[in-house]
Short mmCIF file of C-alpha atoms in Angstrom, two decimals:
data_model
loop_
_atom_site.label_atom_id
_atom_site.label_comp_id
_atom_site.label_asym_id
_atom_site.label_seq_id
_atom_site.Cartn_x
_atom_site.Cartn_y
_atom_site.Cartn_z
CA MET A 9 139.81 109.28 22.57
CA THR A 10 136.24 110.49 22.39
CA THR A 11 136.22 114.19 23.07
CA ALA A 12 133.87 116.26 25.14
CA SER A 13 130.65 117.28 23.47
CA GLY A 14 129.46 119.65 26.16
CA ALA A 15 129.72 120.92 29.70
CA ALA A 16 129.36 117.40 31.06
CA GLY A 17 133.00 116.77 30.28
CA PRO A 18 134.62 114.10 28.17
CA ASP A 19 132.68 111.06 27.13
CA ALA A 20 134.48 107.85 28.01
CA ALA A 21 131.90 105.68 26.24
CA GLY A 22 133.29 103.46 23.52
CA LEU A 23 136.85 103.43 24.81
CA ALA A 24 138.62 100.10 24.80
CA ILE A 25 140.33 99.58 28.16
CA GLY A 26 143.46 97.51 28.69
CA VAL A 27 144.21 96.26 32.18
CA LEU A 28 147.86 95.36 32.69
CA GLY A 29 148.27 92.79 35.43
CA GLY A 30 144.59 92.26 34.99
CA THR A 31 144.49 88.76 36.46
CA GLY A 32 144.96 90.09 40.01
CA ASP A 33 141.98 90.92 42.20
CA GLN A 34 142.10 94.68 41.62
CA GLY A 35 142.54 94.27 37.87
CA ARG A 36 139.81 91.65 37.49
CA GLY A 37 137.44 93.72 39.61
CA LEU A 38 137.96 96.82 37.47
CA ALA A 39 137.80 94.80 34.25
CA ARG A 40 134.50 93.28 35.31
CA ARG A 41 132.86 96.59 36.27
CA LEU A 42 134.13 98.49 33.24
CA SER A 43 132.92 95.78 30.88
CA MET A 44 129.55 95.89 32.66
CA ALA A 45 129.56 99.62 31.88
CA GLY A 46 129.82 98.77 28.19
CA HIS A 47 133.55 98.92 27.50
CA ARG A 48 135.56 96.43 25.56
CA VAL A 49 138.18 95.36 28.10
CA ILE A 50 141.40 93.53 27.32
CA ILE A 51 142.84 91.84 30.37
CA GLY A 52 146.61 91.69 30.15
CA SER A 53 148.95 89.25 31.84
CA ARG A 54 152.50 88.01 31.47
CA LYS A 55 151.03 84.87 29.97
CA ALA A 56 148.25 85.23 27.43
CA GLU A 57 146.54 81.99 28.49
CA ARG A 58 146.14 83.20 32.07
CA ALA A 59 144.55 86.43 30.79
CA VAL A 60 142.24 84.53 28.46
CA ALA A 61 141.19 82.26 31.33
CA ALA A 62 140.51 85.24 33.61
CA ALA A 63 138.38 86.92 30.95
CA ALA A 64 136.41 83.72 30.39
CA GLU A 65 135.91 83.21 34.12
CA LEU A 66 134.53 86.75 34.42
CA GLY A 67 131.93 85.97 31.79
CA GLY A 68 133.53 86.82 28.48
CA GLY A 69 131.31 89.11 26.41
CA LEU A 70 133.19 92.39 26.12
CA LEU A 71 136.11 90.87 28.01
CA SER A 72 139.10 89.31 26.34
CA GLY A 73 142.60 88.33 27.42
CA ALA A 74 146.04 88.86 25.94
CA GLU A 75 149.70 89.17 26.82
CA ASN A 76 150.34 92.55 28.53
CA ARG A 77 152.04 93.97 25.46
CA ASP A 78 149.11 93.14 23.18
CA ALA A 79 146.59 94.42 25.73
CA ALA A 80 148.47 97.74 25.86
CA ALA A 81 148.65 97.99 22.09
CA ALA A 82 144.96 97.18 21.53
CA ALA A 83 143.54 99.58 24.12
CA ASP A 84 142.64 103.29 23.98
CA VAL A 85 143.20 103.73 27.71
CA VAL A 86 145.36 101.45 29.84
CA ILE A 87 145.07 100.68 33.55
CA ALA A 88 148.26 99.55 35.27
CA ALA A 89 147.16 97.15 38.01
CA VAL A 90 150.42 95.28 38.40
CA PRO A 91 152.17 94.41 41.64
CA TRP A 92 154.44 97.22 42.85
CA GLU A 93 157.47 94.96 42.58
CA GLY A 94 157.19 94.65 38.81
CA HIS A 95 155.70 98.08 38.14
CA ARG A 96 158.70 99.96 36.82
CA ASP A 97 160.10 97.19 34.65
CA LEU A 98 156.79 96.40 32.97
CA LEU A 99 156.07 100.02 32.10
CA VAL A 100 159.58 100.54 30.75
CA ALA A 101 159.10 97.50 28.52
CA LEU A 102 155.73 98.75 27.22
CA ALA A 103 156.61 102.41 26.73
CA GLU A 104 156.17 102.17 22.98
CA GLN A 105 152.72 100.54 23.16
CA LEU A 106 151.61 103.08 25.78
CA ALA A 107 152.85 106.17 23.92
CA GLY A 108 150.14 108.73 23.21
CA LYS A 109 147.70 107.06 25.60
CA VAL A 110 146.23 107.82 28.99
CA VAL A 111 147.73 105.39 31.49
CA ILE A 112 145.80 105.02 34.74
CA ASP A 113 148.06 103.94 37.56
CA CYS A 114 146.26 102.31 40.49
CA VAL A 115 149.28 100.67 42.09
CA ASN A 116 149.74 100.96 45.85
CA PRO A 117 153.29 100.61 47.19
CA VAL A 118 152.30 99.09 50.51
CA GLY A 119 154.14 96.57 52.64
CA PHE A 120 152.95 94.26 55.41
CA ASP A 121 154.61 93.12 58.62
CA SER A 122 153.48 91.87 62.01
CA ARG A 123 152.00 95.27 62.83
CA GLY A 124 149.93 95.44 59.67
CA ALA A 125 150.18 97.49 56.50
CA TYR A 126 152.51 100.42 55.94
CA ALA A 127 153.49 102.71 53.08
CA LEU A 128 156.69 101.81 51.27
CA ASP A 129 159.24 104.49 50.48
CA VAL A 130 159.09 105.40 46.78
CA PRO A 131 162.04 107.42 45.45
CA GLU A 132 159.88 109.10 42.79
CA GLY A 133 157.28 110.08 45.40
CA SER A 134 154.59 107.71 44.16
CA ALA A 135 153.98 104.83 41.78
CA ALA A 136 152.17 107.26 39.48
CA GLU A 137 155.15 109.62 39.38
CA GLN A 138 157.40 106.65 38.68
CA ALA A 139 155.11 105.75 35.78
CA ALA A 140 155.23 109.31 34.49
CA ALA A 141 159.03 109.27 34.69
CA VAL A 142 159.40 106.11 32.61
CA LEU A 143 156.52 106.91 30.20
CA PRO A 144 157.38 110.39 28.92
CA ASP A 145 155.12 109.96 25.87
CA SER A 146 152.06 108.86 27.85
CA THR A 147 149.71 110.86 30.07
CA VAL A 148 149.71 109.27 33.50
CA VAL A 149 146.73 109.62 35.81
CA GLY A 150 146.47 108.14 39.30
CA ALA A 151 143.09 106.62 40.17
CA PHE A 152 141.23 103.54 41.46
CA HIS A 153 143.69 103.05 44.34
CA HIS A 154 141.13 102.10 46.96
CA VAL A 155 138.54 100.10 45.08
CA PRO A 156 137.70 97.05 47.20
CA ALA A 157 138.32 94.19 44.79
CA GLY A 158 136.01 91.88 46.72
CA LEU A 159 133.07 94.19 46.13
CA LEU A 160 133.88 94.74 42.46
CA LEU A 161 133.99 90.99 41.91
CA ASP A 162 130.88 90.19 43.93
CA PRO A 163 127.87 89.51 41.65
CA ALA A 164 125.58 90.35 44.59
CA VAL A 165 126.96 93.91 44.79
CA ASP A 166 125.13 96.20 42.35
CA THR A 167 126.54 99.55 43.43
CA VAL A 168 129.91 100.43 44.89
CA ASP A 169 129.55 103.15 47.50
CA MET A 170 132.75 105.17 47.18
CA ASP A 171 134.53 108.04 45.49
CA VAL A 172 137.58 107.52 43.30
CA LEU A 173 140.20 110.23 43.65
CA VAL A 174 141.69 111.05 40.25
CA LEU A 175 145.10 112.74 40.16
CA GLY A 176 147.03 114.19 37.29
CA ASP A 177 148.50 117.24 35.64
CA ILE A 178 146.54 117.24 32.37
CA ARG A 179 142.95 118.34 32.74
CA ALA A 180 141.61 116.48 29.70
CA ALA A 181 143.03 113.23 31.04
CA THR A 182 141.79 113.61 34.62
CA ASP A 183 138.36 114.62 33.30
CA LEU A 184 138.29 111.49 31.15
CA VAL A 185 139.16 109.21 34.06
CA ILE A 186 136.62 110.98 36.28
CA ALA A 187 134.01 110.18 33.64
CA LEU A 188 135.21 106.58 33.45
CA ALA A 189 135.05 106.05 37.22
CA SER A 190 131.60 107.61 37.36
CA GLU A 191 130.27 105.02 34.90
CA ILE A 192 130.43 102.34 37.61
CA PRO A 193 127.14 102.47 39.54
CA GLY A 194 127.58 104.09 42.95
CA MET A 195 131.12 105.18 42.20
CA ARG A 196 132.01 108.81 41.62
CA GLY A 197 135.22 110.20 40.17
CA ILE A 198 136.56 113.29 41.95
CA TYR A 199 139.59 115.36 41.00
CA GLY A 200 142.12 114.76 43.75
CA GLY A 201 145.05 117.01 42.87
CA ARG A 202 148.22 116.99 40.83
CA LEU A 203 150.39 113.94 40.38
CA ARG A 204 152.86 115.21 42.98
CA ASN A 205 150.12 114.64 45.56
CA CYS A 206 149.52 111.03 44.55
CA GLY A 207 151.91 109.43 47.05
CA GLN A 208 149.65 109.98 50.03
CA ILE A 209 146.65 108.64 48.12
CA GLU A 210 148.53 105.44 47.34
CA ALA A 211 149.75 105.24 50.95
CA LEU A 212 146.21 105.79 52.25
CA THR A 213 145.63 102.18 51.23
CA ALA A 214 147.60 101.16 54.33
CA ASN A 215 145.11 103.10 56.48
CA LEU A 216 142.16 101.49 54.73
CA VAL A 217 143.67 98.07 55.38
CA SER A 218 143.94 99.02 59.06
CA ILE A 219 140.33 100.21 59.06
CA ASN A 220 139.17 97.00 57.38
CA ARG A 221 140.89 94.93 60.05
CA ARG A 222 139.55 96.96 62.95
CA TYR A 223 135.97 97.19 61.74
CA SER A 224 135.72 94.06 59.55
CA ALA A 225 134.78 96.30 56.63
CA HIS A 226 135.43 96.88 52.94
CA ALA A 227 136.24 100.52 53.58
CA GLY A 228 136.26 103.16 50.88
CA ILE A 229 136.23 106.93 51.04
CA ARG A 230 133.72 109.59 50.16
CA ILE A 231 134.52 113.27 49.81
CA THR A 232 131.95 115.45 51.56
CA ASP A 233 130.64 118.81 50.37
CA VAL A 234 131.40 117.96 46.72
CA MET B 29 141.29 110.10 82.09
CA THR B 30 137.73 108.92 82.53
CA THR B 31 137.76 105.21 81.87
CA ALA B 32 135.37 103.11 79.91
CA SER B 33 132.25 102.02 81.71
CA GLY B 34 130.98 99.65 79.06
CA ALA B 35 131.09 98.47 75.51
CA ALA B 36 130.61 102.01 74.26
CA GLY B 37 134.27 102.71 74.93
CA PRO B 38 135.89 105.44 76.96
CA ASP B 39 133.87 108.39 78.12
CA ALA B 40 135.52 111.67 77.19
CA ALA B 41 132.95 113.74 79.07
CA GLY B 42 134.37 116.01 81.73
CA LEU B 43 137.84 116.19 80.27
CA ALA B 44 139.47 119.60 80.20
CA ILE B 45 141.00 120.19 76.76
CA GLY B 46 144.01 122.39 76.10
CA VAL B 47 144.53 123.68 72.56
CA LEU B 48 148.13 124.75 71.89
CA GLY B 49 148.29 127.32 69.14
CA GLY B 50 144.60 127.70 69.76
CA THR B 51 144.28 131.18 68.29
CA GLY B 52 144.65 129.88 64.73
CA ASP B 53 141.60 128.91 62.68
CA GLN B 54 141.92 125.17 63.23
CA GLY B 55 142.51 125.60 66.97
CA ARG B 56 139.69 128.08 67.47
CA GLY B 57 137.33 125.91 65.47
CA LEU B 58 138.08 122.84 67.57
CA ALA B 59 137.98 124.86 70.80
CA ARG B 60 134.57 126.22 69.89
CA ARG B 61 133.04 122.85 69.00
CA LEU B 62 134.53 121.00 71.98
CA SER B 63 133.30 123.67 74.39
CA MET B 64 129.87 123.40 72.77
CA ALA B 65 130.08 119.67 73.53
CA GLY B 66 130.47 120.55 77.21
CA HIS B 67 134.22 120.55 77.73
CA ARG B 68 136.21 123.11 79.60
CA VAL B 69 138.66 124.30 76.93
CA ILE B 70 141.82 126.27 77.57
CA ILE B 71 143.05 128.03 74.43
CA GLY B 72 146.81 128.35 74.50
CA SER B 73 148.97 130.88 72.70
CA ARG B 74 152.46 132.30 72.92
CA LYS B 75 150.92 135.37 74.50
CA ALA B 76 148.27 134.89 77.15
CA GLU B 77 146.38 138.05 76.19
CA ARG B 78 145.86 136.82 72.63
CA ALA B 79 144.49 133.53 73.95
CA VAL B 80 142.21 135.32 76.40
CA ALA B 81 140.93 137.55 73.59
CA ALA B 82 140.28 134.53 71.32
CA ALA B 83 138.34 132.76 74.08
CA ALA B 84 136.25 135.87 74.75
CA GLU B 85 135.57 136.36 71.04
CA LEU B 86 134.35 132.75 70.79
CA GLY B 87 131.82 133.42 73.53
CA GLY B 88 133.61 132.64 76.78
CA GLY B 89 131.60 130.25 78.92
CA LEU B 90 133.63 127.06 79.12
CA LEU B 91 136.41 128.70 77.10
CA SER B 92 139.39 130.41 78.65
CA GLY B 93 142.79 131.54 77.41
CA ALA B 94 146.32 131.16 78.74
CA GLU B 95 149.93 131.01 77.71
CA ASN B 96 150.64 127.68 75.94
CA ARG B 97 152.54 126.32 78.95
CA ASP B 98 149.69 127.02 81.34
CA ALA B 99 147.12 125.62 78.90
CA ALA B 100 149.14 122.40 78.68
CA ALA B 101 149.49 122.17 82.45
CA ALA B 102 145.80 122.79 83.16
CA ALA B 103 144.39 120.33 80.64
CA ASP B 104 143.66 116.59 80.82
CA VAL B 105 144.06 116.16 77.07
CA VAL B 106 146.02 118.54 74.85
CA ILE B 107 145.53 119.29 71.15
CA ALA B 108 148.59 120.56 69.28
CA ALA B 109 147.25 122.91 66.61
CA VAL B 110 150.39 124.92 66.07
CA PRO B 111 151.96 125.87 62.74
CA TRP B 112 154.28 123.17 61.44
CA GLU B 113 157.23 125.56 61.56
CA GLY B 114 157.10 125.86 65.35
CA HIS B 115 155.81 122.36 66.08
CA ARG B 116 158.93 120.62 67.26
CA ASP B 117 160.31 123.46 69.37
CA LEU B 118 157.06 124.10 71.19
CA LEU B 119 156.54 120.45 72.09
CA VAL B 120 160.13 120.08 73.29
CA ALA B 121 159.61 123.12 75.54
CA LEU B 122 156.37 121.72 76.99
CA ALA B 123 157.43 118.09 77.41
CA GLU B 124 157.16 118.31 81.20
CA GLN B 125 153.63 119.78 81.18
CA LEU B 126 152.51 117.21 78.60
CA ALA B 127 153.96 114.18 80.41
CA GLY B 128 151.42 111.49 81.24
CA LYS B 129 148.80 113.04 78.97
CA VAL B 130 147.22 112.22 75.66
CA VAL B 131 148.49 114.72 73.08
CA ILE B 132 146.40 115.00 69.94
CA ASP B 133 148.46 116.17 67.00
CA CYS B 134 146.47 117.72 64.16
CA VAL B 135 149.34 119.49 62.42
CA ASN B 136 149.63 119.21 58.63
CA PRO B 137 153.10 119.71 57.15
CA VAL B 138 151.88 121.19 53.87
CA GLY B 139 153.50 123.80 51.65
CA PHE B 140 152.08 126.04 48.96
CA ASP B 141 153.54 127.26 45.70
CA SER B 142 152.20 128.47 42.36
CA ARG B 143 150.84 124.99 41.59
CA GLY B 144 148.93 124.72 44.86
CA ALA B 145 149.42 122.68 48.00
CA TYR B 146 151.90 119.85 48.44
CA ALA B 147 153.11 117.62 51.23
CA LEU B 148 156.35 118.65 52.89
CA ASP B 149 159.03 116.09 53.58
CA VAL B 150 159.11 115.18 57.28
CA PRO B 151 162.20 113.31 58.47
CA GLU B 152 160.27 111.52 61.23
CA GLY B 153 157.58 110.45 58.74
CA SER B 154 154.85 112.70 60.12
CA ALA B 155 154.23 115.54 62.51
CA ALA B 156 152.64 113.05 64.90
CA GLU B 157 155.71 110.81 64.86
CA GLN B 158 157.87 113.87 65.45
CA ALA B 159 155.68 114.68 68.45
CA ALA B 160 156.02 111.13 69.75
CA ALA B 161 159.79 111.34 69.36
CA VAL B 162 160.12 114.52 71.43
CA LEU B 163 157.40 113.60 73.96
CA PRO B 164 158.46 110.16 75.20
CA ASP B 165 156.33 110.49 78.35
CA SER B 166 153.12 111.44 76.52
CA THR B 167 150.77 109.33 74.41
CA VAL B 168 150.55 110.93 70.97
CA VAL B 169 147.48 110.44 68.81
CA GLY B 170 147.00 111.90 65.33
CA ALA B 171 143.52 113.27 64.62
CA PHE B 172 141.45 116.25 63.43
CA HIS B 173 143.75 116.87 60.44
CA HIS B 174 141.04 117.70 57.94
CA VAL B 175 138.44 119.58 59.94
CA PRO B 176 137.39 122.59 57.87
CA ALA B 177 137.98 125.49 60.26
CA GLY B 178 135.50 127.69 58.43
CA LEU B 179 132.69 125.24 59.15
CA LEU B 180 133.69 124.73 62.78
CA LEU B 181 133.65 128.50 63.33
CA ASP B 182 130.41 129.15 61.44
CA PRO B 183 127.49 129.70 63.85
CA ALA B 184 125.10 128.75 61.03
CA VAL B 185 126.63 125.26 60.76
CA ASP B 186 125.03 122.89 63.27
CA THR B 187 126.53 119.61 62.13
CA VAL B 188 129.87 118.87 60.52
CA ASP B 189 129.53 116.14 57.92
CA MET B 190 132.81 114.25 58.10
CA ASP B 191 134.79 111.47 59.70
CA VAL B 192 137.90 112.11 61.75
CA LEU B 193 140.62 109.53 61.28
CA VAL B 194 142.30 108.76 64.61
CA LEU B 195 145.78 107.23 64.53
CA GLY B 196 147.90 105.89 67.32
CA ASP B 197 149.59 102.91 68.89
CA ILE B 198 147.78 102.83 72.25
CA ARG B 199 144.23 101.55 72.04
CA ALA B 200 142.94 103.37 75.14
CA ALA B 201 144.17 106.68 73.74
CA THR B 202 142.77 106.24 70.23
CA ASP B 203 139.46 105.07 71.71
CA LEU B 204 139.35 108.21 73.85
CA VAL B 205 139.98 110.52 70.91
CA ILE B 206 137.43 108.64 68.81
CA ALA B 207 134.90 109.31 71.57
CA LEU B 208 135.95 112.97 71.70
CA ALA B 209 135.59 113.48 67.94
CA SER B 210 132.23 111.76 67.96
CA GLU B 211 130.88 114.31 70.46
CA ILE B 212 130.81 116.98 67.76
CA PRO B 213 127.46 116.72 65.99
CA GLY B 214 127.80 115.10 62.56
CA MET B 215 131.42 114.18 63.14
CA ARG B 216 132.50 110.60 63.68
CA GLY B 217 135.81 109.34 64.99
CA ILE B 218 137.20 106.31 63.15
CA TYR B 219 140.36 104.38 63.94
CA GLY B 220 142.75 105.09 61.08
CA GLY B 221 145.80 102.98 61.83
CA ARG B 222 149.06 103.14 63.72
CA LEU B 223 151.10 106.30 64.08
CA ARG B 224 153.50 105.13 61.37
CA ASN B 225 150.63 105.56 58.90
CA CYS B 226 149.92 109.15 59.95
CA GLY B 227 152.13 110.86 57.35
CA GLN B 228 149.76 110.20 54.48
CA ILE B 229 146.79 111.40 56.51
CA GLU B 230 148.55 114.68 57.21
CA ALA B 231 149.59 114.93 53.55
CA LEU B 232 146.02 114.23 52.41
CA THR B 233 145.32 117.81 53.46
CA ALA B 234 147.10 118.91 50.27
CA ASN B 235 144.60 116.87 48.24
CA LEU B 236 141.66 118.34 50.12
CA VAL B 237 143.00 121.84 49.41
CA SER B 238 143.14 120.89 45.71
CA ILE B 239 139.59 119.55 45.88
CA ASN B 240 138.36 122.70 47.62
CA ARG B 241 139.87 124.83 44.88
CA ARG B 242 138.48 122.74 42.03
CA TYR B 243 134.98 122.37 43.43
CA SER B 244 134.68 125.48 45.63
CA ALA B 245 134.00 123.20 48.58
CA HIS B 246 134.84 122.64 52.24
CA ALA B 247 135.78 119.05 51.55
CA GLY B 248 136.04 116.42 54.24
CA ILE B 249 136.18 112.66 54.08
CA ARG B 250 133.82 109.88 55.07
CA ILE B 251 134.80 106.23 55.38
CA THR B 252 132.26 103.95 53.75
CA ASP B 253 131.15 100.52 55.00
CA VAL B 254 132.05 101.41 58.62
#
């Protein structure tokens, strides 16, 4: 991890980013934007060939694809962008590869029924707290929950007008992820509280889905007065 | 309730607003801004004299004070701005006065300890859902959870730069509260989803407290792309 060289906080430049479950919309969108910001990005998937294909489709360059385990092992910082259903099992299986690393959890436990989206009950309080529980040797940070994948993947969209709330209990790690989020043009990383307050940020995705449906929008949030 | 006269949605003008627990910061702030927007506002409190004193201190005019029960009875729309601890009992006691009315719940079940603010566990899912459960003859809407009381009460602050998420299951009621919120200069009401998604909006207050502490701010939220 590149360390801070001044008051501007940690420098995320040069970090290799792994994206577990990186063939989904959220993962591909983040992989694309972070590679555009100059990072080597390893898209991970259950099957290496799917990850390789996704990386090629996104334009290659700094992007590559690998099986999730290899993506985790090769990266400095790892984003977990897997479906909620497989979240716990995958992280348990990769605990060794993720040890000593910052793991960014952007998973939203949200369900859908005839009345729209709703927050699922999570025994640990949040996906991020579940990750922290099964990855005792990693530093888990919650972030990138609300990034509209469609915008991140759209070549016509140059800047993404939204803040990314970054939650965690270790200041060096949240500062690093704030710096990472702020590398994407238009996006700004903001400290959003401790990990125990991550559940409502994940659940807020259900509200944003409702807003998108009502207003035909790609809604994000901004924090005012910061 | 004044009904909609066009595509602009319902007209909230002319509605008398009751504010239960209106002597607290959040209640006084909302009472002040809504009276400035031209509404007759009845501040409610357990003791009438405290409510009368709060109304006088805020400048009188369209503001008056009364015991909570009388404030509820006299108003067209009622805001519940009471402490979470007394929330359920007060609403149960006023169910008759609140029947047939829109009740706006802005209560945040948030606790504080040495590590800061955190969301309390609410058996009904949210304060607003608790209100709906004990007020079967009222229409409960969740809104105004994150309004920074200090800004609402500050005579030097002309506009309040934030969106108010409005949650509920009855379109006419959420549209009315959206119109009401949008009357406060700078503020904008936005539909935020059904009542079952109100818990995370209430809990988000804990994150905003964390943000305020980290950045020395009066943080609010804006929804982008709407």
